[in-house]
Amino acid sequence: NLFDYFNAATGRNLSPDDYMEMGRRTQTLRQLFNIKHGLDPRQAMLPDRLPGRPPLDNGPLKGKSYPLLEKVALHWKAMGWNSETGCPETSTIEKLGMGDIVARHFPKGLESS
């Protein structure tokens, strides 16, 4: 079990949920950092060619494409971020105990960033 390895390496006794929350907090902090420094999450996408836009005309991936934008929106929603903008929702920030960080670095709120 991966989490047993983490506990052995850190000397902690955390649950898988504890580690997942740490990951959510880390990813949300990264997203907030990028937004603060002017990166619009909607612009940080892979080139269209990678998900098959437009689909290839021949070869093993002929006619295939991957709905990357829809999957990104689902990921953002699962993370507790706005599925259209990628901006963390206020409820997510509060749930993760990051309200003081946002208040300090986004005094006018996230919407004005």
PDB file of N, CA and C in Angstrom:
ATOM      1  N   ASN A   1       0.849  -1.185   0.000  1.00  0.00           N
ATOM      2  CA  ASN A   1       0.000   0.000   0.000  1.00  0.00           C
ATOM      3  C   ASN A   1       0.888   1.240   0.000  1.00  0.00           C
ATOM      4  N   LEU A   2       0.664   2.096  -0.975  1.00  0.00           N
ATOM      5  CA  LEU A   2       1.465   3.304  -1.144  1.00  0.00           C
ATOM      6  C   LEU A   2       1.451   4.180   0.101  1.00  0.00           C
ATOM      7  N   PHE A   3       0.309   4.289   0.738  1.00  0.00           N
ATOM      8  CA  PHE A   3       0.196   5.164   1.900  1.00  0.00           C
ATOM      9  C   PHE A   3       0.974   4.611   3.101  1.00  0.00           C
ATOM     10  N   ASP A   4       1.091   3.306   3.186  1.00  0.00           N
ATOM     11  CA  ASP A   4       1.943   2.709   4.224  1.00  0.00           C
ATOM     12  C   ASP A   4       3.399   3.108   4.000  1.00  0.00           C
ATOM     13  N   TYR A   5       3.823   3.147   2.747  1.00  0.00           N
ATOM     14  CA  TYR A   5       5.183   3.587   2.429  1.00  0.00           C
ATOM     15  C   TYR A   5       5.385   5.043   2.821  1.00  0.00           C
ATOM     16  N   PHE A   6       4.397   5.880   2.525  1.00  0.00           N
ATOM     17  CA  PHE A   6       4.484   7.290   2.906  1.00  0.00           C
ATOM     18  C   PHE A   6       4.624   7.421   4.419  1.00  0.00           C
ATOM     19  N   ASN A   7       3.799   6.681   5.147  1.00  0.00           N
ATOM     20  CA  ASN A   7       3.860   6.749   6.610  1.00  0.00           C
ATOM     21  C   ASN A   7       5.203   6.257   7.128  1.00  0.00           C
ATOM     22  N   ALA A   8       5.733   5.191   6.556  1.00  0.00           N
ATOM     23  CA  ALA A   8       7.033   4.676   6.983  1.00  0.00           C
ATOM     24  C   ALA A   8       8.141   5.692   6.701  1.00  0.00           C
ATOM     25  N   ALA A   9       8.058   6.356   5.554  1.00  0.00           N
ATOM     26  CA  ALA A   9       9.095   7.313   5.176  1.00  0.00           C
ATOM     27  C   ALA A   9       9.030   8.598   5.989  1.00  0.00           C
ATOM     28  N   THR A  10       7.830   9.003   6.398  1.00  0.00           N
ATOM     29  CA  THR A  10       7.675  10.271   7.109  1.00  0.00           C
ATOM     30  C   THR A  10       7.573  10.116   8.618  1.00  0.00           C
ATOM     31  N   GLY A  11       7.347   8.886   9.082  1.00  0.00           N
ATOM     32  CA  GLY A  11       7.155   8.674  10.506  1.00  0.00           C
ATOM     33  C   GLY A  11       5.779   9.102  10.985  1.00  0.00           C
ATOM     34  N   ARG A  12       4.881   9.343  10.048  1.00  0.00           N
ATOM     35  CA  ARG A  12       3.523   9.746  10.393  1.00  0.00           C
ATOM     36  C   ARG A  12       2.591   8.549  10.313  1.00  0.00           C
ATOM     37  N   ASN A  13       1.377   8.764  10.747  1.00  0.00           N
ATOM     38  CA  ASN A  13       0.356   7.738  10.641  1.00  0.00           C
ATOM     39  C   ASN A  13      -0.907   8.385  10.066  1.00  0.00           C
ATOM     40  N   LEU A  14      -0.810   8.785   8.797  1.00  0.00           N
ATOM     41  CA  LEU A  14      -1.910   9.471   8.149  1.00  0.00           C
ATOM     42  C   LEU A  14      -2.716   8.503   7.300  1.00  0.00           C
ATOM     43  N   SER A  15      -3.977   8.839   7.113  1.00  0.00           N
ATOM     44  CA  SER A  15      -4.862   8.009   6.292  1.00  0.00           C
ATOM     45  C   SER A  15      -4.720   8.398   4.821  1.00  0.00           C
ATOM     46  N   PRO A  16      -5.175   7.531   3.922  1.00  0.00           N
ATOM     47  CA  PRO A  16      -5.189   7.914   2.503  1.00  0.00           C
ATOM     48  C   PRO A  16      -5.945   9.222   2.265  1.00  0.00           C
ATOM     49  N   ASP A  17      -7.044   9.434   2.988  1.00  0.00           N
ATOM     50  CA  ASP A  17      -7.795  10.687   2.843  1.00  0.00           C
ATOM     51  C   ASP A  17      -6.958  11.900   3.249  1.00  0.00           C
ATOM     52  N   ASP A  18      -6.139  11.734   4.292  1.00  0.00           N
ATOM     53  CA  ASP A  18      -5.257  12.827   4.713  1.00  0.00           C
ATOM     54  C   ASP A  18      -4.285  13.188   3.591  1.00  0.00           C
ATOM     55  N   TYR A  19      -3.704  12.180   2.969  1.00  0.00           N
ATOM     56  CA  TYR A  19      -2.765  12.438   1.870  1.00  0.00           C
ATOM     57  C   TYR A  19      -3.470  13.056   0.666  1.00  0.00           C
ATOM     58  N   MET A  20      -4.680  12.612   0.387  1.00  0.00           N
ATOM     59  CA  MET A  20      -5.426  13.182  -0.738  1.00  0.00           C
ATOM     60  C   MET A  20      -5.766  14.647  -0.474  1.00  0.00           C
ATOM     61  N   GLU A  21      -6.105  14.977   0.758  1.00  0.00           N
ATOM     62  CA  GLU A  21      -6.387  16.376   1.080  1.00  0.00           C
ATOM     63  C   GLU A  21      -5.121  17.219   0.945  1.00  0.00           C
ATOM     64  N   MET A  22      -3.974  16.667   1.348  1.00  0.00           N
ATOM     65  CA  MET A  22      -2.718  17.390   1.166  1.00  0.00           C
ATOM     66  C   MET A  22      -2.483  17.658  -0.319  1.00  0.00           C
ATOM     67  N   GLY A  23      -2.782  16.687  -1.163  1.00  0.00           N
ATOM     68  CA  GLY A  23      -2.634  16.862  -2.601  1.00  0.00           C
ATOM     69  C   GLY A  23      -3.580  17.919  -3.143  1.00  0.00           C
ATOM     70  N   ARG A  24      -4.840  17.899  -2.683  1.00  0.00           N
ATOM     71  CA  ARG A  24      -5.806  18.915  -3.119  1.00  0.00           C
ATOM     72  C   ARG A  24      -5.356  20.312  -2.685  1.00  0.00           C
ATOM     73  N   ARG A  25      -4.845  20.403  -1.468  1.00  0.00           N
ATOM     74  CA  ARG A  25      -4.367  21.694  -0.965  1.00  0.00           C
ATOM     75  C   ARG A  25      -3.177  22.183  -1.805  1.00  0.00           C
ATOM     76  N   THR A  26      -2.257  21.282  -2.109  1.00  0.00           N
ATOM     77  CA  THR A  26      -1.084  21.638  -2.911  1.00  0.00           C
ATOM     78  C   THR A  26      -1.492  22.100  -4.302  1.00  0.00           C
ATOM     79  N   GLN A  27      -2.365  21.334  -4.954  1.00  0.00           N
ATOM     80  CA  GLN A  27      -2.795  21.695  -6.307  1.00  0.00           C
ATOM     81  C   GLN A  27      -3.576  23.012  -6.323  1.00  0.00           C
ATOM     82  N   THR A  28      -4.394  23.225  -5.302  1.00  0.00           N
ATOM     83  CA  THR A  28      -5.156  24.464  -5.223  1.00  0.00           C
ATOM     84  C   THR A  28      -4.219  25.645  -4.992  1.00  0.00           C
ATOM     85  N   LEU A  29      -3.216  25.463  -4.165  1.00  0.00           N
ATOM     86  CA  LEU A  29      -2.245  26.531  -3.932  1.00  0.00           C
ATOM     87  C   LEU A  29      -1.479  26.850  -5.217  1.00  0.00           C
ATOM     88  N   ARG A  30      -1.106  25.820  -5.965  1.00  0.00           N
ATOM     89  CA  ARG A  30      -0.431  26.047  -7.254  1.00  0.00           C
ATOM     90  C   ARG A  30      -1.337  26.819  -8.211  1.00  0.00           C
ATOM     91  N   GLN A  31      -2.616  26.443  -8.238  1.00  0.00           N
ATOM     92  CA  GLN A  31      -3.558  27.124  -9.126  1.00  0.00           C
ATOM     93  C   GLN A  31      -3.695  28.589  -8.717  1.00  0.00           C
ATOM     94  N   LEU A  32      -3.804  28.848  -7.414  1.00  0.00           N
ATOM     95  CA  LEU A  32      -3.908  30.221  -6.924  1.00  0.00           C
ATOM     96  C   LEU A  32      -2.651  31.021  -7.248  1.00  0.00           C
ATOM     97  N   PHE A  33      -1.477  30.417  -7.104  1.00  0.00           N
ATOM     98  CA  PHE A  33      -0.213  31.084  -7.421  1.00  0.00           C
ATOM     99  C   PHE A  33      -0.189  31.502  -8.885  1.00  0.00           C
ATOM    100  N   ASN A  34      -0.555  30.570  -9.752  1.00  0.00           N
ATOM    101  CA  ASN A  34      -0.549  30.867 -11.186  1.00  0.00           C
ATOM    102  C   ASN A  34      -1.527  31.992 -11.528  1.00  0.00           C
ATOM    103  N   ILE A  35      -2.715  31.944 -10.936  1.00  0.00           N
ATOM    104  CA  ILE A  35      -3.710  32.993 -11.186  1.00  0.00           C
ATOM    105  C   ILE A  35      -3.188  34.342 -10.694  1.00  0.00           C
ATOM    106  N   LYS A  36      -2.601  34.350  -9.501  1.00  0.00           N
ATOM    107  CA  LYS A  36      -2.064  35.599  -8.938  1.00  0.00           C
ATOM    108  C   LYS A  36      -1.023  36.207  -9.858  1.00  0.00           C
ATOM    109  N   HIS A  37      -0.256  35.368 -10.529  1.00  0.00           N
ATOM    110  CA  HIS A  37       0.823  35.854 -11.383  1.00  0.00           C
ATOM    111  C   HIS A  37       0.416  35.961 -12.849  1.00  0.00           C
ATOM    112  N   GLY A  38      -0.906  36.021 -13.076  1.00  0.00           N
ATOM    113  CA  GLY A  38      -1.407  36.368 -14.393  1.00  0.00           C
ATOM    114  C   GLY A  38      -1.662  35.227 -15.359  1.00  0.00           C
ATOM    115  N   LEU A  39      -1.527  33.988 -14.920  1.00  0.00           N
ATOM    116  CA  LEU A  39      -1.780  32.868 -15.818  1.00  0.00           C
ATOM    117  C   LEU A  39      -3.259  32.492 -15.752  1.00  0.00           C
ATOM    118  N   ASP A  40      -3.936  32.644 -16.856  1.00  0.00           N
ATOM    119  CA  ASP A  40      -5.333  32.237 -16.964  1.00  0.00           C
ATOM    120  C   ASP A  40      -5.344  30.728 -17.196  1.00  0.00           C
ATOM    121  N   PRO A  41      -5.932  29.940 -16.292  1.00  0.00           N
ATOM    122  CA  PRO A  41      -5.917  28.481 -16.451  1.00  0.00           C
ATOM    123  C   PRO A  41      -6.472  28.014 -17.791  1.00  0.00           C
ATOM    124  N   ARG A  42      -7.360  28.773 -18.385  1.00  0.00           N
ATOM    125  CA  ARG A  42      -7.927  28.389 -19.681  1.00  0.00           C
ATOM    126  C   ARG A  42      -6.903  28.487 -20.799  1.00  0.00           C
ATOM    127  N   GLN A  43      -5.856  29.271 -20.571  1.00  0.00           N
ATOM    128  CA  GLN A  43      -4.814  29.427 -21.585  1.00  0.00           C
ATOM    129  C   GLN A  43      -3.686  28.407 -21.416  1.00  0.00           C
ATOM    130  N   ALA A  44      -3.663  27.687 -20.311  1.00  0.00           N
ATOM    131  CA  ALA A  44      -2.604  26.721 -20.034  1.00  0.00           C
ATOM    132  C   ALA A  44      -3.016  25.330 -20.511  1.00  0.00           C
ATOM    133  N   MET A  45      -3.328  25.239 -21.782  1.00  0.00           N
ATOM    134  CA  MET A  45      -3.792  23.978 -22.362  1.00  0.00           C
ATOM    135  C   MET A  45      -2.732  23.406 -23.301  1.00  0.00           C
ATOM    136  N   LEU A  46      -2.865  22.128 -23.555  1.00  0.00           N
ATOM    137  CA  LEU A  46      -1.977  21.463 -24.502  1.00  0.00           C
ATOM    138  C   LEU A  46      -2.322  21.906 -25.923  1.00  0.00           C
ATOM    139  N   PRO A  47      -1.359  21.805 -26.833  1.00  0.00           N
ATOM    140  CA  PRO A  47      -1.655  22.153 -28.225  1.00  0.00           C
ATOM    141  C   PRO A  47      -2.782  21.276 -28.779  1.00  0.00           C
ATOM    142  N   ASP A  48      -3.575  21.835 -29.676  1.00  0.00           N
ATOM    143  CA  ASP A  48      -4.713  21.112 -30.256  1.00  0.00           C
ATOM    144  C   ASP A  48      -4.313  19.780 -30.895  1.00  0.00           C
ATOM    145  N   ARG A  49      -3.129  19.697 -31.439  1.00  0.00           N
ATOM    146  CA  ARG A  49      -2.707  18.483 -32.132  1.00  0.00           C
ATOM    147  C   ARG A  49      -2.671  17.273 -31.185  1.00  0.00           C
ATOM    148  N   LEU A  50      -2.297  17.481 -29.941  1.00  0.00           N
ATOM    149  CA  LEU A  50      -2.154  16.367 -29.008  1.00  0.00           C
ATOM    150  C   LEU A  50      -3.454  15.597 -28.772  1.00  0.00           C
ATOM    151  N   PRO A  51      -4.578  16.265 -28.519  1.00  0.00           N
ATOM    152  CA  PRO A  51      -5.818  15.490 -28.357  1.00  0.00           C
ATOM    153  C   PRO A  51      -6.501  15.127 -29.679  1.00  0.00           C
ATOM    154  N   GLY A  52      -5.813  15.395 -30.785  1.00  0.00           N
ATOM    155  CA  GLY A  52      -6.372  14.983 -32.071  1.00  0.00           C
ATOM    156  C   GLY A  52      -7.327  15.974 -32.690  1.00  0.00           C
ATOM    157  N   ARG A  53      -7.014  17.263 -32.602  1.00  0.00           N
ATOM    158  CA  ARG A  53      -7.827  18.289 -33.255  1.00  0.00           C
ATOM    159  C   ARG A  53      -6.976  18.957 -34.313  1.00  0.00           C
ATOM    160  N   PRO A  54      -7.237  18.765 -35.548  1.00  0.00           N
ATOM    161  CA  PRO A  54      -8.232  17.856 -36.123  1.00  0.00           C
ATOM    162  C   PRO A  54      -7.730  16.415 -36.102  1.00  0.00           C
ATOM    163  N   PRO A  55      -8.640  15.456 -36.206  1.00  0.00           N
ATOM    164  CA  PRO A  55      -8.215  14.051 -36.228  1.00  0.00           C
ATOM    165  C   PRO A  55      -7.333  13.771 -37.454  1.00  0.00           C
ATOM    166  N   LEU A  56      -6.432  12.807 -37.291  1.00  0.00           N
ATOM    167  CA  LEU A  56      -5.552  12.421 -38.397  1.00  0.00           C
ATOM    168  C   LEU A  56      -6.360  11.770 -39.516  1.00  0.00           C
ATOM    169  N   ASP A  57      -5.839  11.881 -40.729  1.00  0.00           N
ATOM    170  CA  ASP A  57      -6.498  11.289 -41.895  1.00  0.00           C
ATOM    171  C   ASP A  57      -6.078   9.845 -42.134  1.00  0.00           C
ATOM    172  N   ASN A  58      -4.952   9.417 -41.565  1.00  0.00           N
ATOM    173  CA  ASN A  58      -4.512   8.037 -41.748  1.00  0.00           C
ATOM    174  C   ASN A  58      -3.687   7.598 -40.540  1.00  0.00           C
ATOM    175  N   GLY A  59      -3.325   6.322 -40.536  1.00  0.00           N
ATOM    176  CA  GLY A  59      -2.559   5.763 -39.431  1.00  0.00           C
ATOM    177  C   GLY A  59      -3.448   5.162 -38.361  1.00  0.00           C
ATOM    178  N   PRO A  60      -2.818   4.618 -37.288  1.00  0.00           N
ATOM    179  CA  PRO A  60      -3.587   3.923 -36.256  1.00  0.00           C
ATOM    180  C   PRO A  60      -4.545   4.827 -35.471  1.00  0.00           C
ATOM    181  N   LEU A  61      -4.307   6.122 -35.503  1.00  0.00           N
ATOM    182  CA  LEU A  61      -5.196   7.051 -34.786  1.00  0.00           C
ATOM    183  C   LEU A  61      -6.101   7.822 -35.749  1.00  0.00           C
ATOM    184  N   LYS A  62      -6.280   7.278 -36.929  1.00  0.00           N
ATOM    185  CA  LYS A  62      -7.127   7.913 -37.939  1.00  0.00           C
ATOM    186  C   LYS A  62      -8.526   8.179 -37.367  1.00  0.00           C
ATOM    187  N   GLY A  63      -8.965   9.417 -37.491  1.00  0.00           N
ATOM    188  CA  GLY A  63     -10.306   9.790 -37.054  1.00  0.00           C
ATOM    189  C   GLY A  63     -10.496   9.876 -35.548  1.00  0.00           C
ATOM    190  N   LYS A  64      -9.450   9.650 -34.777  1.00  0.00           N
ATOM    191  CA  LYS A  64      -9.570   9.658 -33.306  1.00  0.00           C
ATOM    192  C   LYS A  64      -9.263  11.040 -32.741  1.00  0.00           C
ATOM    193  N   SER A  65      -9.997  11.397 -31.724  1.00  0.00           N
ATOM    194  CA  SER A  65      -9.706  12.597 -30.959  1.00  0.00           C
ATOM    195  C   SER A  65     -10.118  12.353 -29.517  1.00  0.00           C
ATOM    196  N   TYR A  66      -9.588  13.180 -28.630  1.00  0.00           N
ATOM    197  CA  TYR A  66      -9.845  13.036 -27.207  1.00  0.00           C
ATOM    198  C   TYR A  66     -10.503  14.326 -26.716  1.00  0.00           C
ATOM    199  N   PRO A  67     -11.597  14.235 -25.970  1.00  0.00           N
ATOM    200  CA  PRO A  67     -12.306  15.441 -25.520  1.00  0.00           C
ATOM    201  C   PRO A  67     -11.582  16.131 -24.360  1.00  0.00           C
ATOM    202  N   LEU A  68     -10.396  16.657 -24.640  1.00  0.00           N
ATOM    203  CA  LEU A  68      -9.542  17.218 -23.607  1.00  0.00           C
ATOM    204  C   LEU A  68     -10.215  18.345 -22.810  1.00  0.00           C
ATOM    205  N   LEU A  69     -10.847  19.274 -23.491  1.00  0.00           N
ATOM    206  CA  LEU A  69     -11.461  20.401 -22.780  1.00  0.00           C
ATOM    207  C   LEU A  69     -12.558  19.941 -21.830  1.00  0.00           C
ATOM    208  N   GLU A  70     -13.321  18.942 -22.255  1.00  0.00           N
ATOM    209  CA  GLU A  70     -14.376  18.415 -21.381  1.00  0.00           C
ATOM    210  C   GLU A  70     -13.772  17.708 -20.164  1.00  0.00           C
ATOM    211  N   LYS A  71     -12.666  17.000 -20.376  1.00  0.00           N
ATOM    212  CA  LYS A  71     -12.007  16.303 -19.264  1.00  0.00           C
ATOM    213  C   LYS A  71     -11.372  17.293 -18.291  1.00  0.00           C
ATOM    214  N   VAL A  72     -10.793  18.366 -18.823  1.00  0.00           N
ATOM    215  CA  VAL A  72     -10.229  19.403 -17.953  1.00  0.00           C
ATOM    216  C   VAL A  72     -11.331  20.018 -17.099  1.00  0.00           C
ATOM    217  N   ALA A  73     -12.474  20.304 -17.700  1.00  0.00           N
ATOM    218  CA  ALA A  73     -13.598  20.876 -16.945  1.00  0.00           C
ATOM    219  C   ALA A  73     -14.054  19.925 -15.838  1.00  0.00           C
ATOM    220  N   LEU A  74     -14.090  18.629 -16.131  1.00  0.00           N
ATOM    221  CA  LEU A  74     -14.461  17.641 -15.104  1.00  0.00           C
ATOM    222  C   LEU A  74     -13.425  17.601 -13.979  1.00  0.00           C
ATOM    223  N   HIS A  75     -12.148  17.683 -14.342  1.00  0.00           N
ATOM    224  CA  HIS A  75     -11.081  17.701 -13.331  1.00  0.00           C
ATOM    225  C   HIS A  75     -11.212  18.932 -12.440  1.00  0.00           C
ATOM    226  N   TRP A  76     -11.409  20.097 -13.074  1.00  0.00           N
ATOM    227  CA  TRP A  76     -11.557  21.321 -12.285  1.00  0.00           C
ATOM    228  C   TRP A  76     -12.740  21.217 -11.335  1.00  0.00           C
ATOM    229  N   LYS A  77     -13.846  20.691 -11.810  1.00  0.00           N
ATOM    230  CA  LYS A  77     -15.031  20.541 -10.960  1.00  0.00           C
ATOM    231  C   LYS A  77     -14.754  19.594  -9.795  1.00  0.00           C
ATOM    232  N   ALA A  78     -14.073  18.479 -10.079  1.00  0.00           N
ATOM    233  CA  ALA A  78     -13.747  17.513  -9.024  1.00  0.00           C
ATOM    234  C   ALA A  78     -12.800  18.117  -7.980  1.00  0.00           C
ATOM    235  N   MET A  79     -11.962  19.050  -8.407  1.00  0.00           N
ATOM    236  CA  MET A  79     -11.030  19.707  -7.486  1.00  0.00           C
ATOM    237  C   MET A  79     -11.724  20.796  -6.661  1.00  0.00           C
ATOM    238  N   GLY A  80     -12.965  21.143  -7.034  1.00  0.00           N
ATOM    239  CA  GLY A  80     -13.666  22.221  -6.333  1.00  0.00           C
ATOM    240  C   GLY A  80     -13.339  23.579  -6.924  1.00  0.00           C
ATOM    241  N   TRP A  81     -12.969  23.575  -8.200  1.00  0.00           N
ATOM    242  CA  TRP A  81     -12.669  24.808  -8.923  1.00  0.00           C
ATOM    243  C   TRP A  81     -13.797  25.056  -9.912  1.00  0.00           C
ATOM    244  N   ASN A  82     -13.948  26.286 -10.343  1.00  0.00           N
ATOM    245  CA  ASN A  82     -14.962  26.617 -11.334  1.00  0.00           C
ATOM    246  C   ASN A  82     -14.653  25.846 -12.616  1.00  0.00           C
ATOM    247  N   SER A  83     -15.620  25.093 -13.119  1.00  0.00           N
ATOM    248  CA  SER A  83     -15.379  24.226 -14.275  1.00  0.00           C
ATOM    249  C   SER A  83     -15.185  24.996 -15.572  1.00  0.00           C
ATOM    250  N   GLU A  84     -15.529  26.272 -15.592  1.00  0.00           N
ATOM    251  CA  GLU A  84     -15.339  27.080 -16.799  1.00  0.00           C
ATOM    252  C   GLU A  84     -14.064  27.918 -16.763  1.00  0.00           C
ATOM    253  N   THR A  85     -13.670  28.364 -15.572  1.00  0.00           N
ATOM    254  CA  THR A  85     -12.513  29.260 -15.472  1.00  0.00           C
ATOM    255  C   THR A  85     -11.287  28.616 -14.835  1.00  0.00           C
ATOM    256  N   GLY A  86     -11.470  27.547 -14.076  1.00  0.00           N
ATOM    257  CA  GLY A  86     -10.352  26.917 -13.379  1.00  0.00           C
ATOM    258  C   GLY A  86      -9.983  27.613 -12.089  1.00  0.00           C
ATOM    259  N   CYS A  87     -10.753  28.611 -11.706  1.00  0.00           N
ATOM    260  CA  CYS A  87     -10.486  29.354 -10.474  1.00  0.00           C
ATOM    261  C   CYS A  87     -11.078  28.595  -9.281  1.00  0.00           C
ATOM    262  N   PRO A  88     -10.278  28.355  -8.231  1.00  0.00           N
ATOM    263  CA  PRO A  88     -10.810  27.653  -7.064  1.00  0.00           C
ATOM    264  C   PRO A  88     -12.032  28.362  -6.478  1.00  0.00           C
ATOM    265  N   GLU A  89     -13.045  27.587  -6.136  1.00  0.00           N
ATOM    266  CA  GLU A  89     -14.269  28.124  -5.549  1.00  0.00           C
ATOM    267  C   GLU A  89     -14.006  28.542  -4.097  1.00  0.00           C
ATOM    268  N   THR A  90     -14.733  29.534  -3.642  1.00  0.00           N
ATOM    269  CA  THR A  90     -14.592  30.018  -2.271  1.00  0.00           C
ATOM    270  C   THR A  90     -14.829  28.897  -1.262  1.00  0.00           C
ATOM    271  N   SER A  91     -15.811  28.058  -1.517  1.00  0.00           N
ATOM    272  CA  SER A  91     -16.107  26.959  -0.588  1.00  0.00           C
ATOM    273  C   SER A  91     -14.936  25.985  -0.498  1.00  0.00           C
ATOM    274  N   THR A  92     -14.241  25.748  -1.598  1.00  0.00           N
ATOM    275  CA  THR A  92     -13.080  24.855  -1.597  1.00  0.00           C
ATOM    276  C   THR A  92     -11.946  25.471  -0.796  1.00  0.00           C
ATOM    277  N   ILE A  93     -11.718  26.754  -1.005  1.00  0.00           N
ATOM    278  CA  ILE A  93     -10.659  27.450  -0.279  1.00  0.00           C
ATOM    279  C   ILE A  93     -10.907  27.390   1.218  1.00  0.00           C
ATOM    280  N   GLU A  94     -12.149  27.600   1.624  1.00  0.00           N
ATOM    281  CA  GLU A  94     -12.490  27.541   3.048  1.00  0.00           C
ATOM    282  C   GLU A  94     -12.352  26.116   3.582  1.00  0.00           C
ATOM    283  N   LYS A  95     -12.833  25.142   2.823  1.00  0.00           N
ATOM    284  CA  LYS A  95     -12.763  23.742   3.251  1.00  0.00           C
ATOM    285  C   LYS A  95     -11.316  23.295   3.456  1.00  0.00           C
ATOM    286  N   LEU A  96     -10.410  23.796   2.618  1.00  0.00           N
ATOM    287  CA  LEU A  96      -9.002  23.416   2.709  1.00  0.00           C
ATOM    288  C   LEU A  96      -8.232  24.280   3.709  1.00  0.00           C
ATOM    289  N   GLY A  97      -8.932  25.213   4.357  1.00  0.00           N
ATOM    290  CA  GLY A  97      -8.286  26.058   5.368  1.00  0.00           C
ATOM    291  C   GLY A  97      -7.314  27.057   4.762  1.00  0.00           C
ATOM    292  N   MET A  98      -7.619  27.545   3.557  1.00  0.00           N
ATOM    293  CA  MET A  98      -6.718  28.452   2.858  1.00  0.00           C
ATOM    294  C   MET A  98      -7.281  29.866   2.740  1.00  0.00           C
ATOM    295  N   GLY A  99      -8.307  30.172   3.521  1.00  0.00           N
ATOM    296  CA  GLY A  99      -8.941  31.480   3.433  1.00  0.00           C
ATOM    297  C   GLY A  99      -7.998  32.618   3.743  1.00  0.00           C
ATOM    298  N   ASP A 100      -7.097  32.428   4.702  1.00  0.00           N
ATOM    299  CA  ASP A 100      -6.157  33.497   5.056  1.00  0.00           C
ATOM    300  C   ASP A 100      -5.176  33.783   3.931  1.00  0.00           C
ATOM    301  N   ILE A 101      -4.783  32.755   3.203  1.00  0.00           N
ATOM    302  CA  ILE A 101      -3.870  32.927   2.066  1.00  0.00           C
ATOM    303  C   ILE A 101      -4.544  33.774   0.992  1.00  0.00           C
ATOM    304  N   VAL A 102      -5.786  33.431   0.681  1.00  0.00           N
ATOM    305  CA  VAL A 102      -6.510  34.167  -0.351  1.00  0.00           C
ATOM    306  C   VAL A 102      -6.767  35.599   0.095  1.00  0.00           C
ATOM    307  N   ALA A 103      -7.159  35.789   1.341  1.00  0.00           N
ATOM    308  CA  ALA A 103      -7.429  37.141   1.840  1.00  0.00           C
ATOM    309  C   ALA A 103      -6.171  38.009   1.775  1.00  0.00           C
ATOM    310  N   ARG A 104      -5.030  37.405   2.048  1.00  0.00           N
ATOM    311  CA  ARG A 104      -3.769  38.148   2.045  1.00  0.00           C
ATOM    312  C   ARG A 104      -3.301  38.489   0.627  1.00  0.00           C
ATOM    313  N   HIS A 105      -3.475  37.564  -0.284  1.00  0.00           N
ATOM    314  CA  HIS A 105      -2.910  37.731  -1.623  1.00  0.00           C
ATOM    315  C   HIS A 105      -3.914  38.171  -2.688  1.00  0.00           C
ATOM    316  N   PHE A 106      -5.194  38.085  -2.358  1.00  0.00           N
ATOM    317  CA  PHE A 106      -6.255  38.524  -3.272  1.00  0.00           C
ATOM    318  C   PHE A 106      -7.219  39.431  -2.515  1.00  0.00           C
ATOM    319  N   PRO A 107      -6.760  40.593  -2.051  1.00  0.00           N
ATOM    320  CA  PRO A 107      -7.617  41.436  -1.210  1.00  0.00           C
ATOM    321  C   PRO A 107      -8.914  41.874  -1.897  1.00  0.00           C
ATOM    322  N   LYS A 108      -8.927  41.925  -3.225  1.00  0.00           N
ATOM    323  CA  LYS A 108     -10.143  42.304  -3.939  1.00  0.00           C
ATOM    324  C   LYS A 108     -10.956  41.079  -4.362  1.00  0.00           C
ATOM    325  N   GLY A 109     -10.512  39.914  -3.974  1.00  0.00           N
ATOM    326  CA  GLY A 109     -11.205  38.684  -4.328  1.00  0.00           C
ATOM    327  C   GLY A 109     -10.628  38.040  -5.579  1.00  0.00           C
ATOM    328  N   LEU A 110     -10.910  36.785  -5.764  1.00  0.00           N
ATOM    329  CA  LEU A 110     -10.397  36.035  -6.905  1.00  0.00           C
ATOM    330  C   LEU A 110     -11.012  36.492  -8.219  1.00  0.00           C
ATOM    331  N   GLU A 111     -12.247  36.944  -8.174  1.00  0.00           N
ATOM    332  CA  GLU A 111     -12.955  37.300  -9.405  1.00  0.00           C
ATOM    333  C   GLU A 111     -12.286  38.470 -10.118  1.00  0.00           C
ATOM    334  N   SER A 112     -11.619  39.343  -9.368  1.00  0.00           N
ATOM    335  CA  SER A 112     -10.996  40.525  -9.984  1.00  0.00           C
ATOM    336  C   SER A 112      -9.599  40.233 -10.520  1.00  0.00           C
ATOM    337  N   SER A 113      -9.135  38.996 -10.336  1.00  0.00           N
ATOM    338  CA  SER A 113      -7.773  38.655 -10.771  1.00  0.00           C
ATOM    339  C   SER A 113      -7.709  38.340 -12.243  1.00  0.00           C
TER     340      SER A 113
END
